[in-house]
Tab-separated table of C-alpha atoms in Angstrom:
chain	number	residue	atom	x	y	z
A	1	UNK	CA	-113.994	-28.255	-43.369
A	2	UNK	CA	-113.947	-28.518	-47.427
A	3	UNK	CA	-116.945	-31.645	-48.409
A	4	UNK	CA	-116.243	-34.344	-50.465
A	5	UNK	CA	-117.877	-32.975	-53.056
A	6	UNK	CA	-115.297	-29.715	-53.251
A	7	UNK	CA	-112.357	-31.776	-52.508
A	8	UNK	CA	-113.071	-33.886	-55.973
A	9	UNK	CA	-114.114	-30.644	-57.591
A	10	UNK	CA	-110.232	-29.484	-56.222
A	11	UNK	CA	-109.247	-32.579	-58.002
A	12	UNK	CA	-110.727	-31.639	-61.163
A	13	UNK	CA	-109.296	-28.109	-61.092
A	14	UNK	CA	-105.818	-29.063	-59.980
A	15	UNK	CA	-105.928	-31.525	-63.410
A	16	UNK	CA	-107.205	-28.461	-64.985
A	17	UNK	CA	-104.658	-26.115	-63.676
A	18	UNK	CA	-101.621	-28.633	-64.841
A	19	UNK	CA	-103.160	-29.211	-68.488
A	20	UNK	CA	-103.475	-25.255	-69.332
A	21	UNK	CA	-100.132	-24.904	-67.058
A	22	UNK	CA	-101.663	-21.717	-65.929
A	23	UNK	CA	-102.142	-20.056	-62.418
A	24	UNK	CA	-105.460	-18.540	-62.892
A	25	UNK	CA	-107.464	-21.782	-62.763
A	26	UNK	CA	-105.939	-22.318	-58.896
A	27	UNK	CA	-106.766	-18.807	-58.012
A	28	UNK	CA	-109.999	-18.649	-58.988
A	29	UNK	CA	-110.478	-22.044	-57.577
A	30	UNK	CA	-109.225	-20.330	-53.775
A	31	UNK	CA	-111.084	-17.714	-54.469
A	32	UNK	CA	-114.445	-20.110	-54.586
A	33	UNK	CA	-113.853	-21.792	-51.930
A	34	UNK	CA	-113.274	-18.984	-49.688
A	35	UNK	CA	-116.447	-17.842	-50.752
A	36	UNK	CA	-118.075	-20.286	-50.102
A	37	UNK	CA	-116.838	-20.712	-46.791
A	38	UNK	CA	-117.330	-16.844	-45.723
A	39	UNK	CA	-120.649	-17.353	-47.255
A	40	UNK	CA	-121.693	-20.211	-44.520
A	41	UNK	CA	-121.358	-17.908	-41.911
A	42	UNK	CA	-122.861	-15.480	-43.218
A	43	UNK	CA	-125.822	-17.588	-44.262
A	44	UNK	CA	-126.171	-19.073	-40.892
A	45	UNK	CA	-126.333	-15.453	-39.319
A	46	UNK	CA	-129.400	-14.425	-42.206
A	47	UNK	CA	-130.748	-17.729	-41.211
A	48	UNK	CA	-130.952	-16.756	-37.514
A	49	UNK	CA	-131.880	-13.134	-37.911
A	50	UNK	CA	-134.917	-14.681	-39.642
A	51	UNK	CA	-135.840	-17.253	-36.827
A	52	UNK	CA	-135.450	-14.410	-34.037
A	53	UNK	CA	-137.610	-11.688	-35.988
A	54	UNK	CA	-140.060	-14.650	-35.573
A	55	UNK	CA	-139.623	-15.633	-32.250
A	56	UNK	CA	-139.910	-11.487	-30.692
A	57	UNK	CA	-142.852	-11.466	-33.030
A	58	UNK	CA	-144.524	-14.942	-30.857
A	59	UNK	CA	-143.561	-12.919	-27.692
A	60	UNK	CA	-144.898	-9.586	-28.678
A	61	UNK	CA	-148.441	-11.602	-29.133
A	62	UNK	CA	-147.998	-13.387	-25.419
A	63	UNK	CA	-149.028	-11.378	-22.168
A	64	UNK	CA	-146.816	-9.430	-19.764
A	65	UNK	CA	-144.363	-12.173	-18.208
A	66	UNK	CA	-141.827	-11.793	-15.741
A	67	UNK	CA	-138.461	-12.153	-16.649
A	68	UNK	CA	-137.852	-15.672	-15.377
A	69	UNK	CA	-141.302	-16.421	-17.780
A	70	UNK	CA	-139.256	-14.623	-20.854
A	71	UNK	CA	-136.464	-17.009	-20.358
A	72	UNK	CA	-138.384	-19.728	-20.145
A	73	UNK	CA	-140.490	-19.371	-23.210
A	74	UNK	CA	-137.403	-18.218	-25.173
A	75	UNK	CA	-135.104	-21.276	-24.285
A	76	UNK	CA	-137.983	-23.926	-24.566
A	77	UNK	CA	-138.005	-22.343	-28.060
A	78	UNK	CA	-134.423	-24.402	-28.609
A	79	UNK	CA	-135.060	-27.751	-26.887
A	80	UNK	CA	-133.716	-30.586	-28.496
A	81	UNK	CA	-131.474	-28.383	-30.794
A	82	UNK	CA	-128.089	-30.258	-31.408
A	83	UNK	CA	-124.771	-29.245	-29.274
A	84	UNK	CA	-122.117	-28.257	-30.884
A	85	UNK	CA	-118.912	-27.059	-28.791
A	86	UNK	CA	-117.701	-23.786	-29.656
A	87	UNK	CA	-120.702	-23.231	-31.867
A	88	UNK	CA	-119.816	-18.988	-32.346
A	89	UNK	CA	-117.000	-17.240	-33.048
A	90	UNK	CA	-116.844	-13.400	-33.985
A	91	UNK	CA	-118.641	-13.387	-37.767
A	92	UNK	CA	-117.567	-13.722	-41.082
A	93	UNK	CA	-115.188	-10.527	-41.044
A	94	UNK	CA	-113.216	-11.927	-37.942
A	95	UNK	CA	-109.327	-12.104	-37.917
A	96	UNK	CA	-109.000	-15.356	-35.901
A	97	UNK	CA	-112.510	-17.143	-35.900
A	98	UNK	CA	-115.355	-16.133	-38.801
A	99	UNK	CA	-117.683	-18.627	-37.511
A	100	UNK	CA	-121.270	-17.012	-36.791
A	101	UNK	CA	-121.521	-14.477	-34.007
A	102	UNK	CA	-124.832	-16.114	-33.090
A	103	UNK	CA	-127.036	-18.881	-34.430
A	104	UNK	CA	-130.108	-20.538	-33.771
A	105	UNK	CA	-129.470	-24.196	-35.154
A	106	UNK	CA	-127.032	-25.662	-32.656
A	107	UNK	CA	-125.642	-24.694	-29.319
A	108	UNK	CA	-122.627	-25.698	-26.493
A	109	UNK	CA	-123.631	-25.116	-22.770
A	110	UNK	CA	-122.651	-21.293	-22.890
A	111	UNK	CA	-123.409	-20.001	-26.275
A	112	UNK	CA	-127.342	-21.143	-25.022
A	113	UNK	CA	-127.271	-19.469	-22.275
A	114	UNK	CA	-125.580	-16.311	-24.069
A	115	UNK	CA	-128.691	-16.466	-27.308
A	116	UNK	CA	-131.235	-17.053	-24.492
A	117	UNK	CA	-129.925	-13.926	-22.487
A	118	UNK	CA	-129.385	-12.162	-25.308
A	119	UNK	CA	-132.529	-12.492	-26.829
A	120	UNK	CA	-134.552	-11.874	-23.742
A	121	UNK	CA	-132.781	-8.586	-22.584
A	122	UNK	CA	-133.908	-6.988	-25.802
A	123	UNK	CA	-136.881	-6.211	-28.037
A	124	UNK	CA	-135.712	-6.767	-31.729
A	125	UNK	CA	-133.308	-8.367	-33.193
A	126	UNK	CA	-131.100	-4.782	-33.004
A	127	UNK	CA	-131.212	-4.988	-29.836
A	128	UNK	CA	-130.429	-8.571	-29.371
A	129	UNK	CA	-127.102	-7.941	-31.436
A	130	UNK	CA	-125.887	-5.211	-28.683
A	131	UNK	CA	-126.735	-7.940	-26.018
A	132	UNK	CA	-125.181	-11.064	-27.590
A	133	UNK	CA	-121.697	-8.732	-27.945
A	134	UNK	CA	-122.014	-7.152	-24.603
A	135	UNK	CA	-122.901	-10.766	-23.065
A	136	UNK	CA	-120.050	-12.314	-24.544
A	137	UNK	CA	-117.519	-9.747	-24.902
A	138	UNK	CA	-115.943	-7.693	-22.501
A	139	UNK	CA	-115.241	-4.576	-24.237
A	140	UNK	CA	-118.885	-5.692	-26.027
A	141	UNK	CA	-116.780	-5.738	-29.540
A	142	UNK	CA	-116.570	-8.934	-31.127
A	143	UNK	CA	-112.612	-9.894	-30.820
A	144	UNK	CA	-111.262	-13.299	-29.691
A	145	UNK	CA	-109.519	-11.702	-27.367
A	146	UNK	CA	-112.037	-9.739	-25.481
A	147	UNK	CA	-114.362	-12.955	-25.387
A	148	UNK	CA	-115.263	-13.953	-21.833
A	149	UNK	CA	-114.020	-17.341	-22.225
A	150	UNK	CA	-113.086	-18.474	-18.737
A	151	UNK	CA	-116.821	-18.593	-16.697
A	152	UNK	CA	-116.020	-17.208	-13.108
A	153	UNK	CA	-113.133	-15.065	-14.413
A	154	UNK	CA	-114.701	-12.974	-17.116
A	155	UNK	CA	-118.046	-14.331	-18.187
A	156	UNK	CA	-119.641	-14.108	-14.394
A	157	UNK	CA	-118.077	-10.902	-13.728
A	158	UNK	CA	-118.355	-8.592	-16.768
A	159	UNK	CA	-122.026	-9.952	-16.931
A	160	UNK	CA	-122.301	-8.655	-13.673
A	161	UNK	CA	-120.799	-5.022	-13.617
A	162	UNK	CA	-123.200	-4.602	-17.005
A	163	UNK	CA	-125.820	-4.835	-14.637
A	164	UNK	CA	-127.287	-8.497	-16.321
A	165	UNK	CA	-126.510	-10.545	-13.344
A	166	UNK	CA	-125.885	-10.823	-9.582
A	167	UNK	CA	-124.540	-14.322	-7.548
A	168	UNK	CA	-127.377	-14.976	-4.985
A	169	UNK	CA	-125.397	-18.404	-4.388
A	170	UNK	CA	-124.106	-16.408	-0.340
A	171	UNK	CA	-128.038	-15.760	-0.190
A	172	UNK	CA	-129.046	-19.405	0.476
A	173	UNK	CA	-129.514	-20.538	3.738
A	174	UNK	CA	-130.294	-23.948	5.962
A	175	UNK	CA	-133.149	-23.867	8.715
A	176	UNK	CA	-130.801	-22.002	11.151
A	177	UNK	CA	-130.357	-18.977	8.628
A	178	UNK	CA	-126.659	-19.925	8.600
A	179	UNK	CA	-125.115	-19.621	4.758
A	180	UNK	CA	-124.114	-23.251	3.930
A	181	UNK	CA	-121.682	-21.677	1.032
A	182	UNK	CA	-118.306	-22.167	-0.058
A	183	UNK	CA	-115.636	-20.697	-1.726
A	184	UNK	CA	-113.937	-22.117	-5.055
A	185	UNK	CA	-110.632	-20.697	-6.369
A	186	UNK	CA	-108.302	-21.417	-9.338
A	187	UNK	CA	-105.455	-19.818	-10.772
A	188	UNK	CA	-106.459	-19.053	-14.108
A	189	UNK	CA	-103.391	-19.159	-16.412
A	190	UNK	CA	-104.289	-17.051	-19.499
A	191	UNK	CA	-101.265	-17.079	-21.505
A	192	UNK	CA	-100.533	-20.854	-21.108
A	193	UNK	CA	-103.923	-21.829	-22.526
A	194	UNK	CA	-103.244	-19.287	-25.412
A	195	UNK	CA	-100.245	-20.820	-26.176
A	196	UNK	CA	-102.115	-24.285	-25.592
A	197	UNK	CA	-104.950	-23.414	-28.246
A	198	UNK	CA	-104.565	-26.020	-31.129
A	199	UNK	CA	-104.413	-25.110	-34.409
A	200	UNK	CA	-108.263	-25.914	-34.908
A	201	UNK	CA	-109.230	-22.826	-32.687
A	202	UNK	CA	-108.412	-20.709	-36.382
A	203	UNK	CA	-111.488	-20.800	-38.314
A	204	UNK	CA	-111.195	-18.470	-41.428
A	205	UNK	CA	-111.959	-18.776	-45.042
A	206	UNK	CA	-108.242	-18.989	-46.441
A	207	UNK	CA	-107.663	-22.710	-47.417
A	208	UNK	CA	-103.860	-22.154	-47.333
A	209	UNK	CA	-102.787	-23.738	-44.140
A	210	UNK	CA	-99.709	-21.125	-43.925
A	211	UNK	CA	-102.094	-18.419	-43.107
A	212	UNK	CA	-104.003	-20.435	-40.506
A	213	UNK	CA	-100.503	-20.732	-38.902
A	214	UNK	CA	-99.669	-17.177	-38.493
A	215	UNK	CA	-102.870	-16.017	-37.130
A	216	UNK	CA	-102.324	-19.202	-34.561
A	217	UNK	CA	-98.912	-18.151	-34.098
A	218	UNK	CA	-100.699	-14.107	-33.938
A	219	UNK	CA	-102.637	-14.976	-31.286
A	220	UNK	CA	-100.501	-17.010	-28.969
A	221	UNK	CA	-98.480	-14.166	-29.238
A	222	UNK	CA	-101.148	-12.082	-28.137
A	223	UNK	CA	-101.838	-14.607	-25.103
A	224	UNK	CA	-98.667	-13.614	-23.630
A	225	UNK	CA	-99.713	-9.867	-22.896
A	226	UNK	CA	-102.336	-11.778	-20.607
A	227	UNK	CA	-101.088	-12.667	-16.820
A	228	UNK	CA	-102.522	-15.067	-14.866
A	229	UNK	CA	-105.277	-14.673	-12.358
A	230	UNK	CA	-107.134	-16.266	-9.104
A	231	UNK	CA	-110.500	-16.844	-9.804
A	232	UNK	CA	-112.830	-17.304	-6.918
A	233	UNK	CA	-116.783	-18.397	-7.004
A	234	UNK	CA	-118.520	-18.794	-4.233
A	235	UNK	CA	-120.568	-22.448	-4.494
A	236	UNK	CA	-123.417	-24.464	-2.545
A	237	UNK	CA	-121.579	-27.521	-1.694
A	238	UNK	CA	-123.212	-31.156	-2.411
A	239	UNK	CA	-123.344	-32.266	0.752
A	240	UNK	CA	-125.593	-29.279	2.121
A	241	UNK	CA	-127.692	-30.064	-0.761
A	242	UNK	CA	-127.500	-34.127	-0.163
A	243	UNK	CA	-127.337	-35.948	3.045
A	244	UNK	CA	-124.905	-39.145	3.411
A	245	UNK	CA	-127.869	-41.092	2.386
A	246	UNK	CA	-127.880	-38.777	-1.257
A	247	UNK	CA	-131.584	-37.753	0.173
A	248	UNK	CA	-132.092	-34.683	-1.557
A	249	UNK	CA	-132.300	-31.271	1.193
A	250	UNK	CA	-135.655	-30.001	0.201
A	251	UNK	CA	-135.310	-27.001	1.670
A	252	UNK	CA	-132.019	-25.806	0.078
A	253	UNK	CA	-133.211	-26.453	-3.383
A	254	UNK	CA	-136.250	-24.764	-2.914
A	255	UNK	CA	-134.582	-21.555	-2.764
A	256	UNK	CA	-133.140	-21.672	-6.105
A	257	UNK	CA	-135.113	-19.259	-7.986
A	258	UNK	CA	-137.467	-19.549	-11.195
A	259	UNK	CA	-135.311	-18.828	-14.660
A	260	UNK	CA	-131.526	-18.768	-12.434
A	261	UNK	CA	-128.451	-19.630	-14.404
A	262	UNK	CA	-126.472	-22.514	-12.431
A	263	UNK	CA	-122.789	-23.412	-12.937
A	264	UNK	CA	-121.364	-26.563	-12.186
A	265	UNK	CA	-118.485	-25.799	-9.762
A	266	UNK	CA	-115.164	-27.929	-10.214
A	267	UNK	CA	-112.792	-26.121	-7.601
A	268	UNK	CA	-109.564	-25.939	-8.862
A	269	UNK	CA	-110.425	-28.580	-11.831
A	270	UNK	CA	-106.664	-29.402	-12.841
A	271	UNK	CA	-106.955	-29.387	-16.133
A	272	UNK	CA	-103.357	-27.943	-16.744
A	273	UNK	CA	-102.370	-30.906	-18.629
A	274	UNK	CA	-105.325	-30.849	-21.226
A	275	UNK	CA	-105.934	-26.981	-21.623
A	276	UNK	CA	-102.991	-24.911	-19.917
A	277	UNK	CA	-105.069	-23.699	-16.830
A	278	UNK	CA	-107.390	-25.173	-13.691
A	279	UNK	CA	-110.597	-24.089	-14.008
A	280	UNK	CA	-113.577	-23.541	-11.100
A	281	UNK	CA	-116.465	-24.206	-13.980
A	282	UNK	CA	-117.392	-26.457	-15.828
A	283	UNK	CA	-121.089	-26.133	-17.150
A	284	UNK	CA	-123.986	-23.872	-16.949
A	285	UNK	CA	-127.810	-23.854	-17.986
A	286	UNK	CA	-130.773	-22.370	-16.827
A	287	UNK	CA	-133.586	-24.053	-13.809
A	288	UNK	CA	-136.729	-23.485	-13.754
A	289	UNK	CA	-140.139	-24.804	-11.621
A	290	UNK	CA	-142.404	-27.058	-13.317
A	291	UNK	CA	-145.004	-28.411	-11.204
A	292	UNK	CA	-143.672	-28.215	-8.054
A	293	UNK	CA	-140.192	-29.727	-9.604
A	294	UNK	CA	-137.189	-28.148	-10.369
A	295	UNK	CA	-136.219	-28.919	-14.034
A	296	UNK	CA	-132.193	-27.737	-15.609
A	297	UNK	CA	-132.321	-27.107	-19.012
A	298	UNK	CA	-129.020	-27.339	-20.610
A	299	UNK	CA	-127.432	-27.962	-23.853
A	300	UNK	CA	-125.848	-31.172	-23.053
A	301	UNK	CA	-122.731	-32.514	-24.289
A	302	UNK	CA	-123.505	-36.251	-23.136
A	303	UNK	CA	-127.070	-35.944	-24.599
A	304	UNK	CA	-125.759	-34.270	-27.470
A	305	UNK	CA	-129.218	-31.691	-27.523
A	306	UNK	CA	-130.431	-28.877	-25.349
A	307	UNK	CA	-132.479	-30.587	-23.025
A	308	UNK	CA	-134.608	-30.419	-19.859
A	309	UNK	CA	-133.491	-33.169	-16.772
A	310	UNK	CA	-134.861	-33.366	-13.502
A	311	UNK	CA	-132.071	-30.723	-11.504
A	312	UNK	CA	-132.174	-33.085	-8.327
A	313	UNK	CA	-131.355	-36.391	-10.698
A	314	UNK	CA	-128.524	-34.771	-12.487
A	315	UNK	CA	-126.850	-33.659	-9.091
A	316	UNK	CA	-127.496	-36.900	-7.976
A	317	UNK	CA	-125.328	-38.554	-10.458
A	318	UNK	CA	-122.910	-35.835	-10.104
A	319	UNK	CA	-122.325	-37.097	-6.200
A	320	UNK	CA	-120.792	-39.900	-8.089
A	321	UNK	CA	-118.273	-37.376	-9.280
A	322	UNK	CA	-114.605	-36.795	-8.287
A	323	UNK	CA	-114.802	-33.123	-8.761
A	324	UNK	CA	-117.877	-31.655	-8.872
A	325	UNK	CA	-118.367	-30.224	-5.763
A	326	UNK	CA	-121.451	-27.828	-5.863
A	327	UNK	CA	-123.531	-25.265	-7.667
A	328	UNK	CA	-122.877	-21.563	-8.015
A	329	UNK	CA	-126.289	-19.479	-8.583
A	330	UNK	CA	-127.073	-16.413	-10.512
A	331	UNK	CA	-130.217	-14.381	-11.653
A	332	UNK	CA	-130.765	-11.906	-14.519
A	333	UNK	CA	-131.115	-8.496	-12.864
A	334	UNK	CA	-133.159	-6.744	-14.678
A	335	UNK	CA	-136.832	-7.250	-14.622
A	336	UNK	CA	-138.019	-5.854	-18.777
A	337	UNK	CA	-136.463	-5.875	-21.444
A	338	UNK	CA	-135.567	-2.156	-23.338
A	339	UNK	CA	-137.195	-1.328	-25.856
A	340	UNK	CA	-134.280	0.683	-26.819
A	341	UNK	CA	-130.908	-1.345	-27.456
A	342	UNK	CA	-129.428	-3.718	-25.043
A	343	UNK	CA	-130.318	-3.304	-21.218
């Protein structure tokens, strides 16, 4: 979005451009702000480079730690950052969205979890640039596209056939050694929530709007080659982690390991009237064991920051809820980091 600031400075130029009656003041004038534009990203992506050089420097000083410890230290690393929904996009060079391909500054529930992952699967920033694409793209390219952006659907399970995760949600058990999971499932309708995508979801330098509408009208167009798919997740449901009396079950939540990635499961979330497409998922972050608790660090839409809550609290308040139903569980697979690449 163009500041005051440039919008009066258009002003000025536009004045300019009708007292010379020339074009060249109005091109050049494009041709800043474009710039200028391009030249956030890009500045935001130096910026972060800088800050993770830093932070594998801080962990190449600290002992050997388990992976669960890695995550920890790197995520506490971005507590009380600001949220920002959809914070990345695929870079400066993109076709649809030039916002940064990674950042350090500000985060929305998934794009934390991705830097976090990211950063810990590797050893240097190279690295970490391999794991960020693989993480978040399927075909580990960065293209709109090829983004996982539907959790259970893509993000879970391309995360998982790289080898970065496995679901240990069918592992938990009650004092019987009975699994107390369920299943979630939701039609996930691709091409309608392409053709849904509001004009907004175009983030490129070019200030005339005419262009913006092409590439929107481009990629709903490329929605359509999409077909629509079931989604299942398996979930641990709220009431085998609650009793009627919303008495937490000890011994349920003391299963969930140190450093998993939780989702917030929403089977079948209708949400065709707002996006296109249902939707099983609605929100992941990391938990971890802090004296004896069990803590959920998240960046937080309502608290508009990444944050740590009490995990037991939060699903309290979620029994309150209409559709949350449960948790889904995962855990980073591997065990090091490489010091070669992406894992």
């Amino acid at each position: 979005m163009i500041g005051i600031k440039k919008y009066t400075y258009l002003l000025r130029a536009m004045n300019r451009l009708l007292y010379h009656k020339s074009l060249w003041w109005l091109l050049l004038l494009l041709l800043m702000v474009n710039f200028s534009t391009q030249a956030n990203s890009q500045q935001e992506e130096h910026r972060t480079k800088i800050v993770i050089d830093q932070l594998y420097q801080a962990l190449n000083k600290r002992p050997a730690q388990s992976m669960s410890q890695r995550i920890e230290y790197i995520s506490s690393q971005f507590l009380r950052k600001p949220y920002l929904f959809n914070a990345l996009g695929e870079g400066p060079q993109a076709y649809f969205d030039q916002a940064p391909r990674y950042r350090s500054d500000a985060f929305d529930c998934e794009t934390f979890v991705d830097t976090v992952l990211g950063i810990a699967l590797a050893e240097n920033f190279q690295g970490f640039e391999q794991c960020i694409n693989r993480i978040r793209y399927k075909t580990g390219k960065p293209q709109f596209t090829a983004r996982n952006h539907f959790t259970d659907l893509d993000w879970n399970k391309n995360n998982q056939r790289l080898g970065y995760l496995q679901d240990v949600t069918a592992q938990i058990k009650n004092p019987s050694g009975k699994k107390v999971n369920q299943m979630a499932s939701a039609t996930i309708d691709k091409p309608t929530w392409y053709k849904r995508l509001p004009i907004s979801r175009i983030r490129i330098v070019q200030s005339d709007e005419s262009i913006k509408i092409q590439r929107w009208q481009k990629l709903q167009k490329k929605g359509k080659k999409f077909s629509s798919e079931v989604a299942r997740i398996p979930y641990i449901p709220l009431n085998a982690l609650f009793d009627s009396q919303k008495r937490p079950n000890h011994y349920i939540f003391a299963q969930i390991p140190d450093g998993a990635i939780v989702e917030i499961v929403r089977p079948n979330w209708d949400l065709r009237q707002q996006i296109g497409t249902c939707l099983n998922v609605s929100h992941l972050g990391f938990t971890f064991w802090k004296n004896g608790a069990l803590i959920f660090r998240e960046a937080s839409s309502e608290q508009h920051a990444v944050v740590d809550v009490p995990f037991i609290d939060y699903l309290q308040q979620a029994l309150s809820s209409p559709t949350i139903k449960g948790i889904n569980i995962q855990i980073i697979k591997p065990t090091t980091a490489t010091t070669s690449g992406c894992c």
